[in-house]
XYZ file of C-alpha atoms in Angstrom:
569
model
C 83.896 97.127 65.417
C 83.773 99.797 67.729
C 80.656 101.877 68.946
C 82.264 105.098 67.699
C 82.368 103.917 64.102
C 78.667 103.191 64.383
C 77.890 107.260 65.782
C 80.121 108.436 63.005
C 77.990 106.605 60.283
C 75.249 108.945 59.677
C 73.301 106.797 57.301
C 72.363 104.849 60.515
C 70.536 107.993 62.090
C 72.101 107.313 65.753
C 72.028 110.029 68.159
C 74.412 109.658 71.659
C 72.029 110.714 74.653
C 74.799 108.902 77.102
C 77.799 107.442 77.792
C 80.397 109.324 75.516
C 83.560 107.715 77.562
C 82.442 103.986 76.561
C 81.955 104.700 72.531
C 85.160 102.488 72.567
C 83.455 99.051 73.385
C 83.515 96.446 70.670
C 80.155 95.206 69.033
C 80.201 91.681 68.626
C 76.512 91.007 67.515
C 73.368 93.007 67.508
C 69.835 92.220 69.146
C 66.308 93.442 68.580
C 63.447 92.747 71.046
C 61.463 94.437 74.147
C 61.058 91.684 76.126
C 60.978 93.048 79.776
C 63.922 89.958 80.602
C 65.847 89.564 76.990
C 69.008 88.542 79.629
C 68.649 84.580 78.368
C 69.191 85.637 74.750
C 72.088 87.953 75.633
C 75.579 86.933 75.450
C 77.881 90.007 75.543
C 79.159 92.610 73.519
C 76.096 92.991 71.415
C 74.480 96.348 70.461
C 70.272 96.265 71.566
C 68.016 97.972 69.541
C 64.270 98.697 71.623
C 61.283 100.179 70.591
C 60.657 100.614 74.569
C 57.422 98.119 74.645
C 58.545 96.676 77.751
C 58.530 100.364 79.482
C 54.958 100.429 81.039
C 56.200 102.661 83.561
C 59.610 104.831 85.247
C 60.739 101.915 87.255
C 61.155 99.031 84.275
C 64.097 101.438 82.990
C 66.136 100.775 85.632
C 65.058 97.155 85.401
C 65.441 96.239 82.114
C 69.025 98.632 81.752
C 70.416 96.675 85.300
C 69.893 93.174 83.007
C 71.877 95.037 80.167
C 74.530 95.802 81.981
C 74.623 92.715 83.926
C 74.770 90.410 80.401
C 77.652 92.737 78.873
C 75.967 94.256 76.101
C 78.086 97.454 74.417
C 75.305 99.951 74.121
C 71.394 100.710 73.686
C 69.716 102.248 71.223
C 66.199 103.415 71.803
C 63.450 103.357 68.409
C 61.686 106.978 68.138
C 59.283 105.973 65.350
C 56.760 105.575 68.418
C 57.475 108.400 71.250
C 58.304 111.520 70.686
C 61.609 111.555 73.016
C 63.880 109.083 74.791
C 62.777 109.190 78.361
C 64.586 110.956 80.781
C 63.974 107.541 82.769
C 66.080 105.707 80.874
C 68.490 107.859 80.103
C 69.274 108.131 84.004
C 69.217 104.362 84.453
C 71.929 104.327 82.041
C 73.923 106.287 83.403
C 74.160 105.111 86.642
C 75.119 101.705 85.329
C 77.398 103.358 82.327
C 75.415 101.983 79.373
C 75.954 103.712 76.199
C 72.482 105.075 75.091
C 71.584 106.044 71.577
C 68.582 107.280 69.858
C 67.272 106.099 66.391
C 66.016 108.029 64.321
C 62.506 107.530 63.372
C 62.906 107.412 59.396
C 65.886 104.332 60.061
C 64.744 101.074 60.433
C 65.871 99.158 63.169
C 66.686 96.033 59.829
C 69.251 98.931 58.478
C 71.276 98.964 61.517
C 71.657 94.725 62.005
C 72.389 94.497 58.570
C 74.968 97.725 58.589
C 76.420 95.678 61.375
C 76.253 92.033 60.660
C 78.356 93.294 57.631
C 81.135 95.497 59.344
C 81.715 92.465 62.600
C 81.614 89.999 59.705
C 84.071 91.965 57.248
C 86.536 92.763 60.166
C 86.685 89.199 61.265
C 87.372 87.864 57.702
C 90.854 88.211 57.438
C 91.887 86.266 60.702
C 88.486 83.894 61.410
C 90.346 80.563 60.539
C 92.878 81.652 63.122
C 90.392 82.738 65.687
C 88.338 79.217 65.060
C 91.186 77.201 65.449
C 92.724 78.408 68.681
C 88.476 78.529 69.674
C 88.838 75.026 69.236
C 91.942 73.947 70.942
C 91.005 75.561 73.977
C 87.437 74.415 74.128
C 89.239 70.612 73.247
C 91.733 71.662 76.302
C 89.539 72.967 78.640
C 88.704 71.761 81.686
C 87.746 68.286 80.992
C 91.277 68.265 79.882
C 93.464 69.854 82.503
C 91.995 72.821 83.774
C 93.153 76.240 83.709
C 96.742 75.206 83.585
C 96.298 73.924 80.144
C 94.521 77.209 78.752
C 97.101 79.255 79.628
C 99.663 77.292 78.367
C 98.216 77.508 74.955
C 98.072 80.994 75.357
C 101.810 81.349 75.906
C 101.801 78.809 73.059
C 100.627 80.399 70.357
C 100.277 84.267 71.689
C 103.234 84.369 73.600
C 101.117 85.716 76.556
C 101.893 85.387 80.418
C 98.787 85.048 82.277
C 97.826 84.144 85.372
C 94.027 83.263 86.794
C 94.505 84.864 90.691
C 92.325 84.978 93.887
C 90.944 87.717 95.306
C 93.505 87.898 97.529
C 96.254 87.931 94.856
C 96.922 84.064 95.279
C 98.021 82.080 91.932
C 95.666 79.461 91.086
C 97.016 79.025 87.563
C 99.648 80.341 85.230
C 102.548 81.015 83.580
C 105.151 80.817 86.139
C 103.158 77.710 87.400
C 103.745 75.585 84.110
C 107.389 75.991 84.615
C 107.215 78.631 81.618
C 108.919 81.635 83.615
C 109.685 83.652 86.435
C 106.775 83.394 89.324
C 104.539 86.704 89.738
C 105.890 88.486 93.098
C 103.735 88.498 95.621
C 103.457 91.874 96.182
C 102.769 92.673 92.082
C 99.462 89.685 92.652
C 98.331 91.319 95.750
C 98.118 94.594 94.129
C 96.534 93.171 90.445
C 94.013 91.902 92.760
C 93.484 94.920 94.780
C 92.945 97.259 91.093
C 91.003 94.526 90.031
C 88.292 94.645 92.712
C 88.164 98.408 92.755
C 87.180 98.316 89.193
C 84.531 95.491 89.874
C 83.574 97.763 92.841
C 83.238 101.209 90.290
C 81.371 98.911 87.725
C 84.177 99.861 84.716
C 84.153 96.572 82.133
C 87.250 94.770 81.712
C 89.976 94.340 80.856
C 91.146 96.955 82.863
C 94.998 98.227 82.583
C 96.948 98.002 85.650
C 100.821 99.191 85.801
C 102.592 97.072 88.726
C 106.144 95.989 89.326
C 107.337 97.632 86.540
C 104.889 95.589 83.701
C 101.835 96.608 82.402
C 98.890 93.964 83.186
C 95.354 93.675 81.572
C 92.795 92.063 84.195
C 90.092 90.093 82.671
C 86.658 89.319 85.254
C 86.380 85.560 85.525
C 82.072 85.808 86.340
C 80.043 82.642 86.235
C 78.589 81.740 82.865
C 74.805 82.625 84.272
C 73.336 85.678 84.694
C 75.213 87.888 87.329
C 73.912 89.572 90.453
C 71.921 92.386 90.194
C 74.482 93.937 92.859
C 78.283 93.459 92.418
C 79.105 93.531 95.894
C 77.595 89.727 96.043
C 80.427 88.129 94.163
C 82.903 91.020 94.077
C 84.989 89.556 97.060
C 85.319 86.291 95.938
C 85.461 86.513 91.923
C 88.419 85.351 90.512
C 90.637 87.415 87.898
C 92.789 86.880 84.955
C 96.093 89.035 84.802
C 97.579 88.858 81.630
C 100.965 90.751 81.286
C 100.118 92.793 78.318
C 98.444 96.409 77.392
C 94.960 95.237 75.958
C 94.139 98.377 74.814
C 95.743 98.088 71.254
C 94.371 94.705 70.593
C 92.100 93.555 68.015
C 88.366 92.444 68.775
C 89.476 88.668 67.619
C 92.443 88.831 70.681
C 90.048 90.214 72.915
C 87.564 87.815 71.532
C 89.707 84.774 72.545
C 90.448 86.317 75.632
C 86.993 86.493 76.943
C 86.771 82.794 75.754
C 89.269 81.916 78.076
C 87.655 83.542 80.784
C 84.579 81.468 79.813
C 86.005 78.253 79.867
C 88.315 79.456 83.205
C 84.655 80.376 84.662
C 83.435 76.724 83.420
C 86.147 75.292 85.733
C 85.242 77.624 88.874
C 81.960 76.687 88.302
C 82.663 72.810 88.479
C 85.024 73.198 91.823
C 82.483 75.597 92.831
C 80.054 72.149 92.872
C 81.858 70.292 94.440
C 82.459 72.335 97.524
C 78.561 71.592 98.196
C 79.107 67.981 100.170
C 81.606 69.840 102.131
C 79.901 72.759 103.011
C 76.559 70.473 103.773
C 78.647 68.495 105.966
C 80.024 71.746 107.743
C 76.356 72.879 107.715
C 75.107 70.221 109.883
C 77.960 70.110 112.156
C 77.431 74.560 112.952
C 73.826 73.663 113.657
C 74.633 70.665 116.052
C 77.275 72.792 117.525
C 74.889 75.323 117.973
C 71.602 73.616 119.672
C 73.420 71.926 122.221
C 74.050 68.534 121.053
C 75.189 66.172 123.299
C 79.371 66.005 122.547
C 78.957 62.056 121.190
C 76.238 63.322 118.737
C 78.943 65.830 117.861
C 81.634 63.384 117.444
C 79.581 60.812 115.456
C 78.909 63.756 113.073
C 82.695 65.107 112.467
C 83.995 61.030 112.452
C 81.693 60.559 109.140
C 83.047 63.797 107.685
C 86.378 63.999 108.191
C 87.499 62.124 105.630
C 85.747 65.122 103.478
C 86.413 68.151 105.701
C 89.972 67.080 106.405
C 91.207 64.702 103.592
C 94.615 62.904 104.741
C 95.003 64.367 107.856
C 93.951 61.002 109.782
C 90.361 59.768 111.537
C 90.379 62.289 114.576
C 92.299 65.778 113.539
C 92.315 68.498 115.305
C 90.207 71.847 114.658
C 90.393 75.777 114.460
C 86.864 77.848 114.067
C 87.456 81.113 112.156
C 84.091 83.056 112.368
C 83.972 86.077 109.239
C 81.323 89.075 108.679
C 81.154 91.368 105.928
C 79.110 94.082 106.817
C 77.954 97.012 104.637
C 77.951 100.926 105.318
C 74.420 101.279 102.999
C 71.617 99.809 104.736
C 69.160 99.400 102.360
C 71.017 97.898 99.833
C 72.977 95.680 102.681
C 69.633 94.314 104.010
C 68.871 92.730 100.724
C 72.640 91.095 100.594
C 72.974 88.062 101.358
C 75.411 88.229 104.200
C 75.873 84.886 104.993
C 76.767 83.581 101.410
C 78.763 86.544 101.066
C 81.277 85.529 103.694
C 81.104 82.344 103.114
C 82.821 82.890 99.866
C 84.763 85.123 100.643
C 86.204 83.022 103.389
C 86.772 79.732 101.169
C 89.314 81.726 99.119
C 90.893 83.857 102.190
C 91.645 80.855 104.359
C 93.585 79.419 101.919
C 97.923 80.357 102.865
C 98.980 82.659 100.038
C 101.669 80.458 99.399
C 99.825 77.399 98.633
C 98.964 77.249 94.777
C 96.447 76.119 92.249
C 93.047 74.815 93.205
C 93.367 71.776 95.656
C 94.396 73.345 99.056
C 91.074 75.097 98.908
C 89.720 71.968 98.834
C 90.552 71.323 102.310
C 88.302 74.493 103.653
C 84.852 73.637 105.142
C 82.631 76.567 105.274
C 79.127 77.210 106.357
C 76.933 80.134 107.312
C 74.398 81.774 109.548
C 71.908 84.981 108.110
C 74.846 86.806 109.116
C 78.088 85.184 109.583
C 80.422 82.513 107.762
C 81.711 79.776 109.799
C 84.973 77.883 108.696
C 86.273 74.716 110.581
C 89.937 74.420 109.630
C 91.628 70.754 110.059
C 95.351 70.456 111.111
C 97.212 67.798 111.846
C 96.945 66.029 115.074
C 100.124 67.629 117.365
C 103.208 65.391 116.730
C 104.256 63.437 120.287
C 106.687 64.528 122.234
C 110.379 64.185 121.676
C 111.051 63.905 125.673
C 109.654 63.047 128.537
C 110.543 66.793 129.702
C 108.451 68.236 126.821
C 105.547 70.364 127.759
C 102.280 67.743 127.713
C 100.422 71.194 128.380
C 101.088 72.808 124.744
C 97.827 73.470 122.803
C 96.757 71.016 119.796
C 98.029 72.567 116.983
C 100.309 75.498 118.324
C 102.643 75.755 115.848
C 100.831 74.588 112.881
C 97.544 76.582 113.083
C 96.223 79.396 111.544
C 96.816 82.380 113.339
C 95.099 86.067 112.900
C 97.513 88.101 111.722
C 98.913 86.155 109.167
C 95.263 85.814 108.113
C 94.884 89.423 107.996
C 98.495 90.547 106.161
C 97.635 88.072 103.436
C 94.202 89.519 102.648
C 94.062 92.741 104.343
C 95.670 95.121 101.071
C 93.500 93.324 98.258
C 90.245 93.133 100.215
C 90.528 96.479 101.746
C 89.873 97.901 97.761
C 86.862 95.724 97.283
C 85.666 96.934 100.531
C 86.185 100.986 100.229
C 83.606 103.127 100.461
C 81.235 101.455 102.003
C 81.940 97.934 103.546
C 83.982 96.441 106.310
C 85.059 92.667 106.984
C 85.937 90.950 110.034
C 87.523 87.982 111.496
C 87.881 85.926 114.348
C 90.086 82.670 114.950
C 89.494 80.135 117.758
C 92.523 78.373 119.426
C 92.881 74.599 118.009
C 90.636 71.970 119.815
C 91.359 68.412 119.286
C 87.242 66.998 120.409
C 84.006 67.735 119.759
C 83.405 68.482 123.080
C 85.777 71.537 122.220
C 83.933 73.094 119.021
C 81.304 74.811 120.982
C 83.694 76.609 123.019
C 85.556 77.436 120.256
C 83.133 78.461 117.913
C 82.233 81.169 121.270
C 85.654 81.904 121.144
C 86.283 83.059 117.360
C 82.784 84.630 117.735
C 84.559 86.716 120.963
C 87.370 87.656 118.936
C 85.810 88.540 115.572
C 83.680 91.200 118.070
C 86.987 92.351 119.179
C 88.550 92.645 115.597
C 84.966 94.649 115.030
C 85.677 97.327 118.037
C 89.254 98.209 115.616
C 89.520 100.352 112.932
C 89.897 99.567 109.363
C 88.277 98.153 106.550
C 89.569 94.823 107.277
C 90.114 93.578 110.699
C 90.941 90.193 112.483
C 91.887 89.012 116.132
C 92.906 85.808 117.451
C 92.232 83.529 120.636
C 95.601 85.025 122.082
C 93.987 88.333 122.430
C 91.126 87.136 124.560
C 93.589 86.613 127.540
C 92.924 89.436 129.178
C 89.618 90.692 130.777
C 90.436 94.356 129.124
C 89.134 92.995 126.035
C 85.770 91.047 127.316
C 84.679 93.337 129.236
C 83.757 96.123 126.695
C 81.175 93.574 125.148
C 79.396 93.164 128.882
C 76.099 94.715 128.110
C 75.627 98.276 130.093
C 72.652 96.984 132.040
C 74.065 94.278 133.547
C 77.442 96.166 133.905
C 75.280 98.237 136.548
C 73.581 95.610 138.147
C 76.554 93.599 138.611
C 78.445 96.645 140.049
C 75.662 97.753 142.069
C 75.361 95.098 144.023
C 78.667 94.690 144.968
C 79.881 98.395 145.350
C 77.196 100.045 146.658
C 76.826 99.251 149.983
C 80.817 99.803 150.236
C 79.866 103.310 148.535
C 77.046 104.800 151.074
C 79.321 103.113 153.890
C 82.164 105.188 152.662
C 79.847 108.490 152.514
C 78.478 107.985 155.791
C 81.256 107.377 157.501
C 84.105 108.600 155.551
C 85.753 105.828 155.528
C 87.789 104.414 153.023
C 87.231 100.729 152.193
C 86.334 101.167 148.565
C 90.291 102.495 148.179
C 91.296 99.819 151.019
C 89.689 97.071 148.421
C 91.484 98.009 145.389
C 95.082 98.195 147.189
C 94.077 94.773 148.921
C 93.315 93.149 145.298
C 96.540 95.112 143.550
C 98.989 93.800 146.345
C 97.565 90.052 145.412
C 95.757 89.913 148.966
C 98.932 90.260 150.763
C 98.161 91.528 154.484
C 101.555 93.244 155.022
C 102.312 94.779 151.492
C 98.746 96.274 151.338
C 99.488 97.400 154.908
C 102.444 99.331 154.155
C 101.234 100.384 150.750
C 97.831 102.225 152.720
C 100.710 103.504 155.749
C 97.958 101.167 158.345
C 98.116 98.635 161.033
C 97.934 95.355 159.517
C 95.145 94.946 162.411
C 93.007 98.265 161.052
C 93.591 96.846 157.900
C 91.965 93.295 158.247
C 89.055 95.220 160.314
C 88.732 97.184 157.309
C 88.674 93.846 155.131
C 86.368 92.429 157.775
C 83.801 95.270 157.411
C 84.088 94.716 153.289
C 82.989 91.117 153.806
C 80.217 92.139 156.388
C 78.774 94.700 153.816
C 78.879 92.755 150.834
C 78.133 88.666 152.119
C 81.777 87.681 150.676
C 84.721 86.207 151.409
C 88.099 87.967 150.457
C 89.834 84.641 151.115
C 88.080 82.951 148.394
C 89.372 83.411 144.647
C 85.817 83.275 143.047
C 85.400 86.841 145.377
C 87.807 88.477 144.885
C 87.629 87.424 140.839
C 83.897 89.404 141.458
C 85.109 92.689 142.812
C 88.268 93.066 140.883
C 85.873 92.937 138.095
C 83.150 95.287 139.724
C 86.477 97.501 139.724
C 86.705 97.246 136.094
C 83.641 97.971 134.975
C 82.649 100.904 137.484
């Protein structure tokens, strides 16, 4: 039954103080208490009935209604046999989190409501219970101890002729119709946007299924969220939360469809959970190798560590593969809320399902993704094959490991950029960096520095979501903006200045005579013509440099130092 059949029945004395656009939430149950934490008892869908005993004072409303919301119930109604009025407390708390909020009146007990209830879910379900049991059953029976996701869905096509498909939050198929062999495969373009509606709604805190018009069908998206209690914030699983599109308009269901519906996102959940498990060994392993990586161990330490774990961290890609670091940070506009965000867990997620190549499908190439974190950062070391040997002796020995089969930045970022970008609007930004393949441990640290150098210049872009690659480090153009201002000076200072107060003094000109020296590639004669001197005032010129400063113009590591002084002055 629906909330709005509940307001129109006045024998039940309920008053709406809030939330007039959700009256069309089904009531599956009903629930009496004022425990300050009833979230253990609470399994969705039910309508809670409070005499307000756990509200000792303003701040337990927005407490106690967060938990509400969190669990799923359908509404509140508040008992006014003891207080005069519904607190204005409460009634804010639920609206922020968009909590239907009733009153009862004082002379109706809070007995007349279950039982008005317990009578009108039970009467409604009547007619099609054996129905609902029996398909209960087959999916619980064909769950995931008995083939996963895959096998749920099928029995949904089965015997409700639905097409549904469990996606990333990226838009990649994990399970589904098309999958099975049962139909046409979801575009990629129609997944990438059901993903990117699907966040925003997590992101505006609306309650599923939420209609979504794409490609031409009409989709309902169904959360997949853990079976425990959910964050307090949604912004802690809303990247990495999995969805269930099912090509269909939800809205004119019956509560026993959308009953078995939810039951499949249950036992989907069940299955995310499980996987979810058994990424622990891997990220532990990946774990220890960051914080090896990052105190300096010696490089055999290193390599001890990553022979024992590759046959986890890279199944079947041989004893010594090679490696790509791909550094991630999700960072959030709102500070105090941010600061209490785990942001290290956060990307770490998040990364797990972005790494994966849109293209790969179902759950094992994840699998293959070893993530772990700092406070602030996720850290991903991504196997790839070791490089295949050369087909002639002519071949180029000097490629890097993995050139052609690695991951590379914007591929990374077209594939999740669109989706992510929706869970991120408003108020949150996410950025990546990716490390050139190294094929030792002696490499990691190097490249860890690397994608950390990259993800910094990804950072300096604009955009919600933003990722660079080892390629872009190249040039100095892009390091040298990260080259703190105070030793930017220094640095400058000590080379330029004397060259300055010579030229001021003297007006002479061997700042200018510098520059044309270092842009003509220290060519005496081309520099000579370019200035219109003597190739002999020129080298006293360059002679007087050298005196001024202590260096040597002949030397590459010098004339690295002032082209760079240049730069940065």
């Amino acid at each position: 039954m629906r909330l709005r059949a509940l307001l129109e029945t006045d024998a039940l004395g309920l008053r709406l103080l809030g939330g007039e656009d959700e009256l069309d939430r089904t009531v599956r149950g009903v629930m009496t208490t004022d425990l300050r934490d009833p979230s253990r008892y609470l399994s969705g869908g039910e309508l809670v009935l409070t005499g307000l005993a756990w509200r000792r004072e303003p701040a337990d409303s927005e407490r106690f209604v967060r938990i509400l919301a969190t669990a799923g119930v359908a509404g509140l109604a508040a008992g006014e046999a003891e207080i005069s009025s519904t607190p204005d407390d409460l009634i804010e708390a639920c609206a922020r989190h968009r909590l239907p909020l009733f009153s009862v009146d004082e002379t109706v007990s809070f007995a007349s409501i279950t039982e008005h209830v317990v009578r009108q879910v039970s009467g409604e379900r009547a007619g099609d219970l054996a129905a609902v049991v029996d398909r209960h059953r087959r999916l619980m029976t064909s769950g995931p101890a008995g083939g996963g996701p895959e096998v749920v869905l099928d029995l949904l096509g089965s015997d409700l002729d639905l097409r549904a498909w469990v996606l990333s939050p990226t838009g990649r198929p994990i399970a589904g119709s098309s999958l099975a062999g049962s139909g046409p495969a979801l575009p990629s373009e129609v997944s990438a946007a059901l993903a990117g509606e699907h966040l925003a709604a997590a992101r505006s805190g609306r309650r599923g299924p939420h209609r979504v018009t794409a490609g031409g069908a009409t989709y309902s998206l169904f959360p997949i969220r853990g079976t425990s209690t959910g964050p307090a914030d949604p912004r802690e699983t809303v990247l990495s939360d999995w969805l269930l599109a099912v090509e269909a308009d939800a809205g004119d269901w019956p509560a026993e469809r959308l009953d078995l519906l939810h039951g499949v996102t249950q036992l989907i959940a069940v299955e995310r959970e499980r996987r979810e498990a058994a990424r622990t060994v891997r990220r532990r392993l990946a774990q220890e190798v960051l914080e090896l990586v990052q105190s300096n161990a010696a490089p055999a330490e290193i390599a001890a560590r990553l022979r024992v774990a590759a046959p986890v961290l890279a199944p079947g890609t041989g004893a010594a593969p090679h490696w790509q670091v791909v550094v991630a940070r999700v960072e959030w506009t709102d500070g105090e809320t941010a600061a209490a965000l785990p942001a290290g867990p956060i990307a770490q997620s998040l990364l797990e399902e972005a790494l994966v190549a849109p293209d790969a499908t179902g759950t094992e190439p994840s699998e293959r993704i070893a993530v772990a974190h700092t406070d602030d950062e996720a850290v991903a070391l991504v196997p790839l094959p070791p490089a295949p040997a050369p087909v002639s002796a002519t071949a180029d020995e000097d490629r890097p490991a993995g050139a052609d089969t690695g991951l590379h930045a914007d591929a990374l970022l077209s594939a999740v950029r669109a989706p992510l970008s929706r869970g991120l609007d408003g108020d949150g930004r996410l950025t990546f960096g990716v490390s050139a393949a190294v094929h030792s441990a002696e490499g990691l640290r190097g490249a860890l520095e690397e994608a950390r150098h990259a993800r910094r210049v990804a950072a300096a872009r604009p955009g919600r979501v933003c990722a660079a690659g080892h390629q872009e480090l190249a040039s100095h153009v892009l390091l040298l903006p990260f080259v703190p201002d105070d030793v930017r000076r220094a640095f400058t200072a000590r080379l330029l200045d004397p060259l300055r107060e010579y030229d001021n003094r003297h007006r002479a000109e061997l700042i200018p005579t510098l520059e044309a020296f270092l842009d003509s590639d220290g060519s005496w004669t081309r520099c000579a013509t370019r200035l219109h001197l003597h190739v002999n005032t020129l080298r006293y010129r360059v002679g007087r440099i050298e005196q001024l400063t202590g260096r040597d113009l002949s030397r590459l590591e010098d004339k690295l130092d002032f082209f760079l002084a240049l730069r940065m002055s």
